[in-house]
mmCIF file of C-alpha atoms and ligand atoms in Angstrom:
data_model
loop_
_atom_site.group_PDB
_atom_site.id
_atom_site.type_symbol
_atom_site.label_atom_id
_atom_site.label_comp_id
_atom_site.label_asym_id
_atom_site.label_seq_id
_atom_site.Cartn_x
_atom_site.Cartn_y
_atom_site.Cartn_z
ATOM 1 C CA UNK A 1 -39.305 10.590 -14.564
ATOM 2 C CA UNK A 2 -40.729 8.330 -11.711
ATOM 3 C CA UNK A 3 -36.888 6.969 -11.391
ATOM 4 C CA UNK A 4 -35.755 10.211 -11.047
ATOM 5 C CA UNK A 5 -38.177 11.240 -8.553
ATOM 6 C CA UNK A 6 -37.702 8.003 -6.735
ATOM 7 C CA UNK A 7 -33.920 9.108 -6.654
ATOM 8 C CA UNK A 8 -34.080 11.863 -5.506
ATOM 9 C CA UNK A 9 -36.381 11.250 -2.697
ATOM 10 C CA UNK A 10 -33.868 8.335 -1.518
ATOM 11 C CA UNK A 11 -31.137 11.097 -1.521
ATOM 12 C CA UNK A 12 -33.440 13.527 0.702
ATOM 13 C CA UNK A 13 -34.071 10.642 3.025
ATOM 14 C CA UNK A 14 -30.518 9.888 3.394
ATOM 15 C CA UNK A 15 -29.135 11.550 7.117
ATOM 16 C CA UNK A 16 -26.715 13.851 7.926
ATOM 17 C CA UNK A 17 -24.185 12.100 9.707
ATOM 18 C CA UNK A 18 -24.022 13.569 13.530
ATOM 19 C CA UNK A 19 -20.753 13.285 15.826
ATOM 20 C CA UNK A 20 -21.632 9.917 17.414
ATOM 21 C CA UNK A 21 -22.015 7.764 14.222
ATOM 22 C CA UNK A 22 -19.295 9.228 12.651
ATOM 23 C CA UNK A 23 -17.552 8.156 16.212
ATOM 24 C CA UNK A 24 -18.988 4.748 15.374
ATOM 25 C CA UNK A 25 -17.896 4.513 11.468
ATOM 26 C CA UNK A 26 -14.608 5.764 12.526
ATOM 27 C CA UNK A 27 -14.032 3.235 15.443
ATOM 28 C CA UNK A 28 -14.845 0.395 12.981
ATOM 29 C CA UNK A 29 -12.164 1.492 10.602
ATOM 30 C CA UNK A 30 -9.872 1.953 12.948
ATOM 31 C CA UNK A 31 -10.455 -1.466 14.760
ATOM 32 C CA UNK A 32 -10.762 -3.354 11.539
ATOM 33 C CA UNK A 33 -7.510 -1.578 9.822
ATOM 34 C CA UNK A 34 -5.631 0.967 12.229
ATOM 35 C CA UNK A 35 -6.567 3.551 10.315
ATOM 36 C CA UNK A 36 -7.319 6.766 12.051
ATOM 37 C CA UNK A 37 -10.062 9.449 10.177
ATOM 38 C CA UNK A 38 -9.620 12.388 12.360
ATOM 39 C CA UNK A 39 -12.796 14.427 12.916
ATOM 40 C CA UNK A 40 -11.015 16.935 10.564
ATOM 41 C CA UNK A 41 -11.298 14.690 8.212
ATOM 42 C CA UNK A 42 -15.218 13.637 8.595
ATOM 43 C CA UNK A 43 -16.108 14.905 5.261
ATOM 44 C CA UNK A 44 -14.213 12.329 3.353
ATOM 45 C CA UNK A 45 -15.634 9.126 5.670
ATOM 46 C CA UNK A 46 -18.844 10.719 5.214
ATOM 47 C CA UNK A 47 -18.799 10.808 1.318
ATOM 48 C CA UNK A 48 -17.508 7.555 1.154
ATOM 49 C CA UNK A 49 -20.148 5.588 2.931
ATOM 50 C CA UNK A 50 -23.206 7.426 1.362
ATOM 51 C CA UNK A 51 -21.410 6.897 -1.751
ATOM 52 C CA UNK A 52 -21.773 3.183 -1.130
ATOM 53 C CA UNK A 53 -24.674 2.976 0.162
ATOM 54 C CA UNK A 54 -26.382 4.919 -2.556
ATOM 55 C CA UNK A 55 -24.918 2.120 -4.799
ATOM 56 C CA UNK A 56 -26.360 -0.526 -2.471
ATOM 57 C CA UNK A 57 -29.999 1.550 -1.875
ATOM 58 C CA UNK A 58 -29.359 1.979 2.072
ATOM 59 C CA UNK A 59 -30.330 5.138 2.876
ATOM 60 C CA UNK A 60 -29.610 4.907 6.735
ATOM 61 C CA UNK A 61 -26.825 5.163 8.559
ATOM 62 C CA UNK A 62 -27.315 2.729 11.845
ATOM 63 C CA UNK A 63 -29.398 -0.054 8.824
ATOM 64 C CA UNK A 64 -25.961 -0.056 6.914
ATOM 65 C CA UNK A 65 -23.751 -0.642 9.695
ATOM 66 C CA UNK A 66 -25.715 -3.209 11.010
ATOM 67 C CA UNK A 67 -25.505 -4.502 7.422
ATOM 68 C CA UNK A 68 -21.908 -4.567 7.578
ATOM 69 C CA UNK A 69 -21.642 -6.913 10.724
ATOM 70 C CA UNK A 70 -23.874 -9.373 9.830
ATOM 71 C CA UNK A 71 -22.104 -12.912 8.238
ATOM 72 C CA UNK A 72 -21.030 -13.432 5.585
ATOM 73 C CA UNK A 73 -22.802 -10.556 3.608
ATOM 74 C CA UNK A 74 -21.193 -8.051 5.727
ATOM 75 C CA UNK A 75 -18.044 -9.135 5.328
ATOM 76 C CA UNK A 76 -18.305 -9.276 1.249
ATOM 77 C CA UNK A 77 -19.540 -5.727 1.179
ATOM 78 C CA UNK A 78 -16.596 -4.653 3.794
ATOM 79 C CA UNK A 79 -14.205 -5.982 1.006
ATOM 80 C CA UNK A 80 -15.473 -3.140 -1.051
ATOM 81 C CA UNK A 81 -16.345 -0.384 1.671
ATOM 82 C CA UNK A 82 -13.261 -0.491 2.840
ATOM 83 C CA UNK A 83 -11.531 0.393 -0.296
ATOM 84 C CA UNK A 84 -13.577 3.481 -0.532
ATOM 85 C CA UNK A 85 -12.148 4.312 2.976
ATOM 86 C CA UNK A 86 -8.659 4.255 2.439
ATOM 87 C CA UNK A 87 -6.702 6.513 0.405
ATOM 88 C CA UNK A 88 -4.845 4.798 -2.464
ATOM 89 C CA UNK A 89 -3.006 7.863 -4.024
ATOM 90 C CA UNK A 90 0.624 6.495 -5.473
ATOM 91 C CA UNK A 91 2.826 6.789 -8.249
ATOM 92 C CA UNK A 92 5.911 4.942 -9.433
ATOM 93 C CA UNK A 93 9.346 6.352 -8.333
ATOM 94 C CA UNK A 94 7.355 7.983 -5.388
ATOM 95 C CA UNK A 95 10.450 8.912 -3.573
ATOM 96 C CA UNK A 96 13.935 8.717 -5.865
ATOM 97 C CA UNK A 97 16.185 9.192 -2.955
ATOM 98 C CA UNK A 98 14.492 6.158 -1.164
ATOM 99 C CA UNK A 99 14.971 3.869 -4.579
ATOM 100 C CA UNK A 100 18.555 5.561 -4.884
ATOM 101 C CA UNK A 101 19.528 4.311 -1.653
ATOM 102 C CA UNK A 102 18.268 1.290 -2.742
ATOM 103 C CA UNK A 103 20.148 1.113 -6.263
ATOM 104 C CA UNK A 104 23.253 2.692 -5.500
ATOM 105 C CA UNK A 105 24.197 1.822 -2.034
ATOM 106 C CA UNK A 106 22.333 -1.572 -0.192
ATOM 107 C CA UNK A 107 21.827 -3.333 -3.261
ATOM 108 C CA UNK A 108 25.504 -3.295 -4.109
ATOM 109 C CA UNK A 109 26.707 -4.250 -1.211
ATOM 110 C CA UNK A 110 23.909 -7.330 -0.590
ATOM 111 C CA UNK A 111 24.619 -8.765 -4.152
ATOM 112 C CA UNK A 112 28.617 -8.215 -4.608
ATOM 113 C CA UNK A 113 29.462 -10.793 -1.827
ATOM 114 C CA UNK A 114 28.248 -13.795 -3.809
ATOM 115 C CA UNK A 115 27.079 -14.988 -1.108
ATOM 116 C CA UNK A 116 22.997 -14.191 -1.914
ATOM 117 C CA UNK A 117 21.537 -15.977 -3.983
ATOM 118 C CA UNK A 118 17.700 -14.456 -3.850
ATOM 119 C CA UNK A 119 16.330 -11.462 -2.406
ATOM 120 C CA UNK A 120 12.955 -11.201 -1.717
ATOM 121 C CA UNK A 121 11.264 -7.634 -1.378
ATOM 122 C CA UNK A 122 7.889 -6.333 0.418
ATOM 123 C CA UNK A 123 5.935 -3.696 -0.524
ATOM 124 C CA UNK A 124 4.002 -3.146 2.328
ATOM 125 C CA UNK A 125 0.124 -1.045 1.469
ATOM 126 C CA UNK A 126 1.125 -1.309 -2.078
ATOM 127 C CA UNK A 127 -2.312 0.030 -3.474
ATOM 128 C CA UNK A 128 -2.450 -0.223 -7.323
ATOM 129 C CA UNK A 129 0.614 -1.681 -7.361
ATOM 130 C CA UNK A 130 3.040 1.076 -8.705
ATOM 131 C CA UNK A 131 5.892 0.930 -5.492
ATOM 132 C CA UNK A 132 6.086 -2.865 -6.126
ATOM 133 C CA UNK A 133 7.251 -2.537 -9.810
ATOM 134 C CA UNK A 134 8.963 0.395 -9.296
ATOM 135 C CA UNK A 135 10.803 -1.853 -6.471
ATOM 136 C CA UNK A 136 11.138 -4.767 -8.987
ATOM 137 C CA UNK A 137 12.328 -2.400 -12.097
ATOM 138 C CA UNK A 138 15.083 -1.340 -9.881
ATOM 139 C CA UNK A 139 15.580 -4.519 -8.641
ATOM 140 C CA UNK A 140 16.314 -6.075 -11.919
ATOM 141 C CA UNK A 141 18.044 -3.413 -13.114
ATOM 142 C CA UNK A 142 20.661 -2.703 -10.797
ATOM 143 C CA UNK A 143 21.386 -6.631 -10.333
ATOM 144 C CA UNK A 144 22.118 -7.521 -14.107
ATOM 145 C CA UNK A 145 24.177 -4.142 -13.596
ATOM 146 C CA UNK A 146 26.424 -6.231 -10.797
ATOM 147 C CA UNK A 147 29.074 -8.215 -12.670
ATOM 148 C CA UNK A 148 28.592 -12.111 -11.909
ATOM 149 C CA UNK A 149 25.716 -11.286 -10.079
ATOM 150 C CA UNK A 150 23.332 -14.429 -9.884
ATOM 151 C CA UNK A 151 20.591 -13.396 -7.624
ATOM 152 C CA UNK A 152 16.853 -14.211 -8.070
ATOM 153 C CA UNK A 153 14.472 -11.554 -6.752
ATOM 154 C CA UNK A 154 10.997 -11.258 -6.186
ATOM 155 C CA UNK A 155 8.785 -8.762 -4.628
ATOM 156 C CA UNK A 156 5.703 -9.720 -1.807
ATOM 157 C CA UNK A 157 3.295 -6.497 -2.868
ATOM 158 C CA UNK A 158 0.325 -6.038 -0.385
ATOM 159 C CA UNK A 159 -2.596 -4.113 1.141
ATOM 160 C CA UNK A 160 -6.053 -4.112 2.671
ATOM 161 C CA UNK A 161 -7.766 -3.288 -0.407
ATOM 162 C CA UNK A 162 -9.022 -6.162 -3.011
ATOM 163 C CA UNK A 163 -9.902 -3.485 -5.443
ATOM 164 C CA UNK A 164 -6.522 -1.844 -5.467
ATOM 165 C CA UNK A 165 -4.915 -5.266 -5.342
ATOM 166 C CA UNK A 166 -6.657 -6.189 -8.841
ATOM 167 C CA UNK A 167 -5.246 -3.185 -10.746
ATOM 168 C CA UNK A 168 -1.605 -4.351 -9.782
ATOM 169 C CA UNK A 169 -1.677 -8.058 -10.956
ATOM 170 C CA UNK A 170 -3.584 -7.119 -13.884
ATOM 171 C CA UNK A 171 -0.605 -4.489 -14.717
ATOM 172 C CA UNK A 172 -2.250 -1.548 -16.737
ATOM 173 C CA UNK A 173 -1.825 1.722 -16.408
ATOM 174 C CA UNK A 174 -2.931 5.346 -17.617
ATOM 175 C CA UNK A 175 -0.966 7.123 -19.966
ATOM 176 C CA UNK A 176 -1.210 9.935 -17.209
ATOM 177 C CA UNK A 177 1.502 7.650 -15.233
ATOM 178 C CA UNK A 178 3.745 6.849 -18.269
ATOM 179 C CA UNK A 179 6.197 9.627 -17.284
ATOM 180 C CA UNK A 180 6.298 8.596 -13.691
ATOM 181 C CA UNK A 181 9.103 6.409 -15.399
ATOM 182 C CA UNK A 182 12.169 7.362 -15.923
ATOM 183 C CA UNK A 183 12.591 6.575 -20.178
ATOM 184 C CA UNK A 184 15.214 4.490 -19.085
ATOM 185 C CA UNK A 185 13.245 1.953 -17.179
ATOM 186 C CA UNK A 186 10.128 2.867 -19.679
ATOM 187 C CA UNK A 187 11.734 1.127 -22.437
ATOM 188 C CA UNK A 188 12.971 -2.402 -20.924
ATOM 189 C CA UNK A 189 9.632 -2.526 -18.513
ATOM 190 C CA UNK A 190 6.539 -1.278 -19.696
ATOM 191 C CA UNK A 191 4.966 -1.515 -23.243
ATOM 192 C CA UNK A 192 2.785 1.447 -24.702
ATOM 193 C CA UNK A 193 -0.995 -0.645 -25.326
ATOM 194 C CA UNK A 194 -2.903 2.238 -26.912
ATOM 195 C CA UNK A 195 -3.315 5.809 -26.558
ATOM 196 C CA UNK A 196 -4.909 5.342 -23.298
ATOM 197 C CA UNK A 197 -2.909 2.682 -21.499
ATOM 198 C CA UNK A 198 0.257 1.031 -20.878
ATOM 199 C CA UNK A 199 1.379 -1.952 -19.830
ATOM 200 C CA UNK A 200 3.916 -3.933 -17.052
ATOM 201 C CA UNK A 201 5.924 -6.254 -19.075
ATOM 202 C CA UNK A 202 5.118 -10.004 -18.246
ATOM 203 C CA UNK A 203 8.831 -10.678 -17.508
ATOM 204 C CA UNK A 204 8.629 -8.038 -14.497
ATOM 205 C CA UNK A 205 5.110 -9.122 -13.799
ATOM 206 C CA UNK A 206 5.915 -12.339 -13.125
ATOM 207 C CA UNK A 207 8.503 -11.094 -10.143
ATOM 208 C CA UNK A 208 5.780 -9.092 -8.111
ATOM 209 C CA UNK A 209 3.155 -11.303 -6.587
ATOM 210 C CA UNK A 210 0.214 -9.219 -5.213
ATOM 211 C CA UNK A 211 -1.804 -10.861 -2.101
ATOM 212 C CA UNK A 212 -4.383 -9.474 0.364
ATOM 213 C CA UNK A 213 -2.785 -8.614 4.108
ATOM 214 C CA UNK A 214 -3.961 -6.439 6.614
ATOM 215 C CA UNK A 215 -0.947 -4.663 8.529
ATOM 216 C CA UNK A 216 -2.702 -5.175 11.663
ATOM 217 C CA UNK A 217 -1.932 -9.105 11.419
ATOM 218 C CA UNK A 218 1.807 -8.291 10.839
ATOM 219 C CA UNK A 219 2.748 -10.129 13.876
ATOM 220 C CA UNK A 220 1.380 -13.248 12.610
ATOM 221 C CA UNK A 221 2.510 -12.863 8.424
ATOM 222 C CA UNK A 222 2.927 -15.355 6.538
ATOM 223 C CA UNK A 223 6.760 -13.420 5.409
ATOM 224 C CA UNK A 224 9.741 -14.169 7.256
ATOM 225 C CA UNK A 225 13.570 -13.273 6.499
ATOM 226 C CA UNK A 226 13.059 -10.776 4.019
ATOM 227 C CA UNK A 227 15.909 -8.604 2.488
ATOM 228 C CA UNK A 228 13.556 -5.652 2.107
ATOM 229 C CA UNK A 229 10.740 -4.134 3.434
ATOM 230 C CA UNK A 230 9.917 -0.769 2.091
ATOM 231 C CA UNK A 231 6.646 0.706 3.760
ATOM 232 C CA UNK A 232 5.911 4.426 2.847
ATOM 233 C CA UNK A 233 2.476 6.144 3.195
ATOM 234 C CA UNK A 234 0.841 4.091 5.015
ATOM 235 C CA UNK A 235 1.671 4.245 8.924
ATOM 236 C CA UNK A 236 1.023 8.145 8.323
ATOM 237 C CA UNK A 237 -2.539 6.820 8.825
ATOM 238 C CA UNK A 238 -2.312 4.767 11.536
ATOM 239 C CA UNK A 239 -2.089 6.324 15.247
ATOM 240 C CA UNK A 240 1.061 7.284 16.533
ATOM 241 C CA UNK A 241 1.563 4.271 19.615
ATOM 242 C CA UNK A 242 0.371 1.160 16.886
ATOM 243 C CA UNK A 243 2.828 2.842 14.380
ATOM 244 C CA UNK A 244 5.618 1.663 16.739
ATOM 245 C CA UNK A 245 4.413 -2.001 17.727
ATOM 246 C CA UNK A 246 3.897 -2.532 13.891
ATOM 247 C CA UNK A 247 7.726 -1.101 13.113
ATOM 248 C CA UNK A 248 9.181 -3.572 16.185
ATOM 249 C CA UNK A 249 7.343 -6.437 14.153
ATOM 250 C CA UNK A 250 8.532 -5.346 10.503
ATOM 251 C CA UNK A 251 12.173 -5.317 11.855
ATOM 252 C CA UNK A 252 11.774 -9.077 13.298
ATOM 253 C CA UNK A 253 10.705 -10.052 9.983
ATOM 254 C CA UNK A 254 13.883 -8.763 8.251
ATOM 255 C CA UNK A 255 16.852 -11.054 7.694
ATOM 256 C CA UNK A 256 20.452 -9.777 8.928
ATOM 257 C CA UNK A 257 21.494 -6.841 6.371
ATOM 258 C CA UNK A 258 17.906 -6.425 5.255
ATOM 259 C CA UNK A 259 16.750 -2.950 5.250
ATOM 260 C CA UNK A 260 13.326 -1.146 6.241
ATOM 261 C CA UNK A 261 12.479 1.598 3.848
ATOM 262 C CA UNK A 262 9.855 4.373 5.595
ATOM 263 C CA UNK A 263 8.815 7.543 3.893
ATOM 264 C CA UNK A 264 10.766 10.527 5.457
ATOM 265 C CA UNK A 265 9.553 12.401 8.101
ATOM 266 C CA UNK A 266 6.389 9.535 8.793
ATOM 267 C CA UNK A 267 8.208 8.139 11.831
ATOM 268 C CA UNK A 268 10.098 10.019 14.532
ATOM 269 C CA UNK A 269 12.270 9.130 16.739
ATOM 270 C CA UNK A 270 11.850 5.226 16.441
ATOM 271 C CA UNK A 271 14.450 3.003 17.512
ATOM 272 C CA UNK A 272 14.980 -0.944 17.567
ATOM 273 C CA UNK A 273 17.901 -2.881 19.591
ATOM 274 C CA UNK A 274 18.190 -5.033 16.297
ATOM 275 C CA UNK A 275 18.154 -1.546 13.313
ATOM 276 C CA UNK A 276 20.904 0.673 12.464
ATOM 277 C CA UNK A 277 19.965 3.922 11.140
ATOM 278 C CA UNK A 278 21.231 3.962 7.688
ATOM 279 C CA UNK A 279 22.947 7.490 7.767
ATOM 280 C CA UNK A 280 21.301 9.451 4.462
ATOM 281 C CA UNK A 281 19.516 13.040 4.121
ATOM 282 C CA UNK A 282 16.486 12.137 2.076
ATOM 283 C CA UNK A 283 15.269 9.130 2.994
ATOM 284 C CA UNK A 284 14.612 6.975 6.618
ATOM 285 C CA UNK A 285 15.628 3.545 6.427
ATOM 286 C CA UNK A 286 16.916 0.896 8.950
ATOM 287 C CA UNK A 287 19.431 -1.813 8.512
ATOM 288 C CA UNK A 288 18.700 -5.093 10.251
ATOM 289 C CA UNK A 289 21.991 -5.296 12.374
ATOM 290 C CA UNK A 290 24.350 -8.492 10.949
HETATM 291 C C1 SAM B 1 -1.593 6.187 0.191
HETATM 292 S S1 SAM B 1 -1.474 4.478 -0.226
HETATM 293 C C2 SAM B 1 0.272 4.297 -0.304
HETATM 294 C C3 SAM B 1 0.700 3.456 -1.441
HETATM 295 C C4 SAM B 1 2.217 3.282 -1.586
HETATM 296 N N1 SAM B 1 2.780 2.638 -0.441
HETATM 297 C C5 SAM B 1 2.883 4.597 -1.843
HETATM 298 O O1 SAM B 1 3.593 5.108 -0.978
HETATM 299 O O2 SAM B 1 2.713 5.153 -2.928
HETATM 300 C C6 SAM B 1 -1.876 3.685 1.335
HETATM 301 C C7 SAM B 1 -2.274 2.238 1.172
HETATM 302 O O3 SAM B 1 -2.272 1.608 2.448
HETATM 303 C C8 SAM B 1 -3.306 0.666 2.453
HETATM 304 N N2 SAM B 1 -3.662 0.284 3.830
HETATM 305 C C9 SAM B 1 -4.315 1.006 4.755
HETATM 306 N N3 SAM B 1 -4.489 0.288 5.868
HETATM 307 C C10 SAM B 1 -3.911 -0.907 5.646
HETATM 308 C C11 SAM B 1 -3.775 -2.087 6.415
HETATM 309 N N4 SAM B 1 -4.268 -2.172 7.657
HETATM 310 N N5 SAM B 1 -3.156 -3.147 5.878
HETATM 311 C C12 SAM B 1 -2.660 -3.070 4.611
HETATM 312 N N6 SAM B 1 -2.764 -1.987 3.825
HETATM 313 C C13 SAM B 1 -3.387 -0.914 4.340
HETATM 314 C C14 SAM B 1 -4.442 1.358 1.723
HETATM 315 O O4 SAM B 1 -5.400 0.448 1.234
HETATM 316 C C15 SAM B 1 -3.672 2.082 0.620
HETATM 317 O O5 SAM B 1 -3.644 1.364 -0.581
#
């Protein structure tokens, strides 16, 4: 009973949050990750950071965010505050007309030369991890599909968020998500664990290598001449005039005939000397110019 109590006086004593520290909370996120929480969307920064600091037994506002710029601590907790900050909704096969175009039309034409040996694929603000497999299950399917085909893939998946990060290498899923995938792909991929869960098959697993980036520090990544670079639902949260410095430094990281894979309708009206709009009704892509 005293817990209780206890409890629920910490709750009472916790703040609302007025218009200048949510100014403050938001300008931190945005700084730290480019993502923009309109004041529209206050309610869902709000929740998120009295959700941790409940967990942490902070109960004010201006204590936690000093908190969160002191070193090292500060930067330990971020790892996990900012997780609760960004939205990690996904599924696998997201968009079909954007793995289509993939399967059925670049793919094709980068393998049947001969001349490529590997292609390596980024999924950029992967989250849990479903876009990269989905990228690597189409990957490895449509290859073996090429006759004399000998090309060794692999896909870069990454995001901001540690937490996220850990549910994709470790590869289980929720039956909820089993019928993201097509049966097709279901039965060469992914192997039913229990009722409950399912699981990535090691032999895809092993293509997909997960690692912690922050898009804002695209300009100096580690990834260089890549054949792919598929990046959906994730500028949609960045503001509009960043969205177009970090696009000019995702096509100089593209090889010749790589292609950039956005989610349609997130970018308008972008253009890049070195791109070619890939002419298609469904999705938005951009071929790196030979
Ligand atoms: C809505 S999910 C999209 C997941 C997947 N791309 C899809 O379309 O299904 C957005 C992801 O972007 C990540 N993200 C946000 N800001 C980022 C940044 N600065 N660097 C890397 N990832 C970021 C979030 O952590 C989140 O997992």
């Amino acid at each position: 009973m005293a817990l209780a109590i206890g409890n629920w006086s910490a709750l009472n004593a916790m703040q609302g949050m007025d218009d200048a520290e949510f100014a403050r909370w938001a300008d931190l996120l945005e700084r730290r990750t480019g993502v923009v929480v309109p004041p529209a969307r206050k309610a869902f920064l709000v929740t998120a950071v009295r959700g941790r600091m409940r967990e942490t037994g902070q109960t004010r506002f201006d204590d936690y965010f000093r908190e969160i710029h002191k070193m090292p601590e500060g930067a330990i907790e971020w790892i996990t505050l900012v997780d609760r900050l960004t939205v990690h909704e996904t599924h696998f096969f997201r968009h079909p007309p954007s793995f289509d175009l993939i399967a059925n039309e670049w793919l094709p034409r980068m393998v049947s030369s001969g001349s490529q040996t590997a292609l390596h694929a980024w999924s950029v603000g992967c989250a849990t991890g479903e876009e990269a497999y989905t990228l690597a299950m189409v990957l490895d399917r449509h290859i073996s599909a090429v006759r004399d085909a000998r090309v060794y893939f692999g896909v870069t998946a990454t995001d901001v968020s540690q937490p996220a990060l850990a549910v994709g290498r470790a590869g289980l899923y929720p039956r909820s998500k089993f019928n993201e995938i097509p049966g097709d792909y279901r039965s060469s991929y992914v192997d039913e664990i229990d009722e409950d869960t399912f699981a990535i098959r090691e032999s895809l697993r092993k293509r997909v290598g997960f690692a912690q980036f922050n898009l804002l520090d695209v300009a100096r990544a580690p990834l260089k001449r890549l054949d792919l670079i598929y990046c959906q639902n994730v500028l949609i949260y960045f503001a509009r005039e960043r969205r177009r410095d970090l696009l000019n430094s995702l096509a100089g990281l593209l090889k010749p005939g790589g292609m950039l894979v956005l989610g349609a309708g997130e970018v308008t009206s972008f253009a890049h000397p070195a791109l070619s709009r890939v002419p298609h009704r469904q999705a938005l892509a951009f071929l790196r110019n030979r």
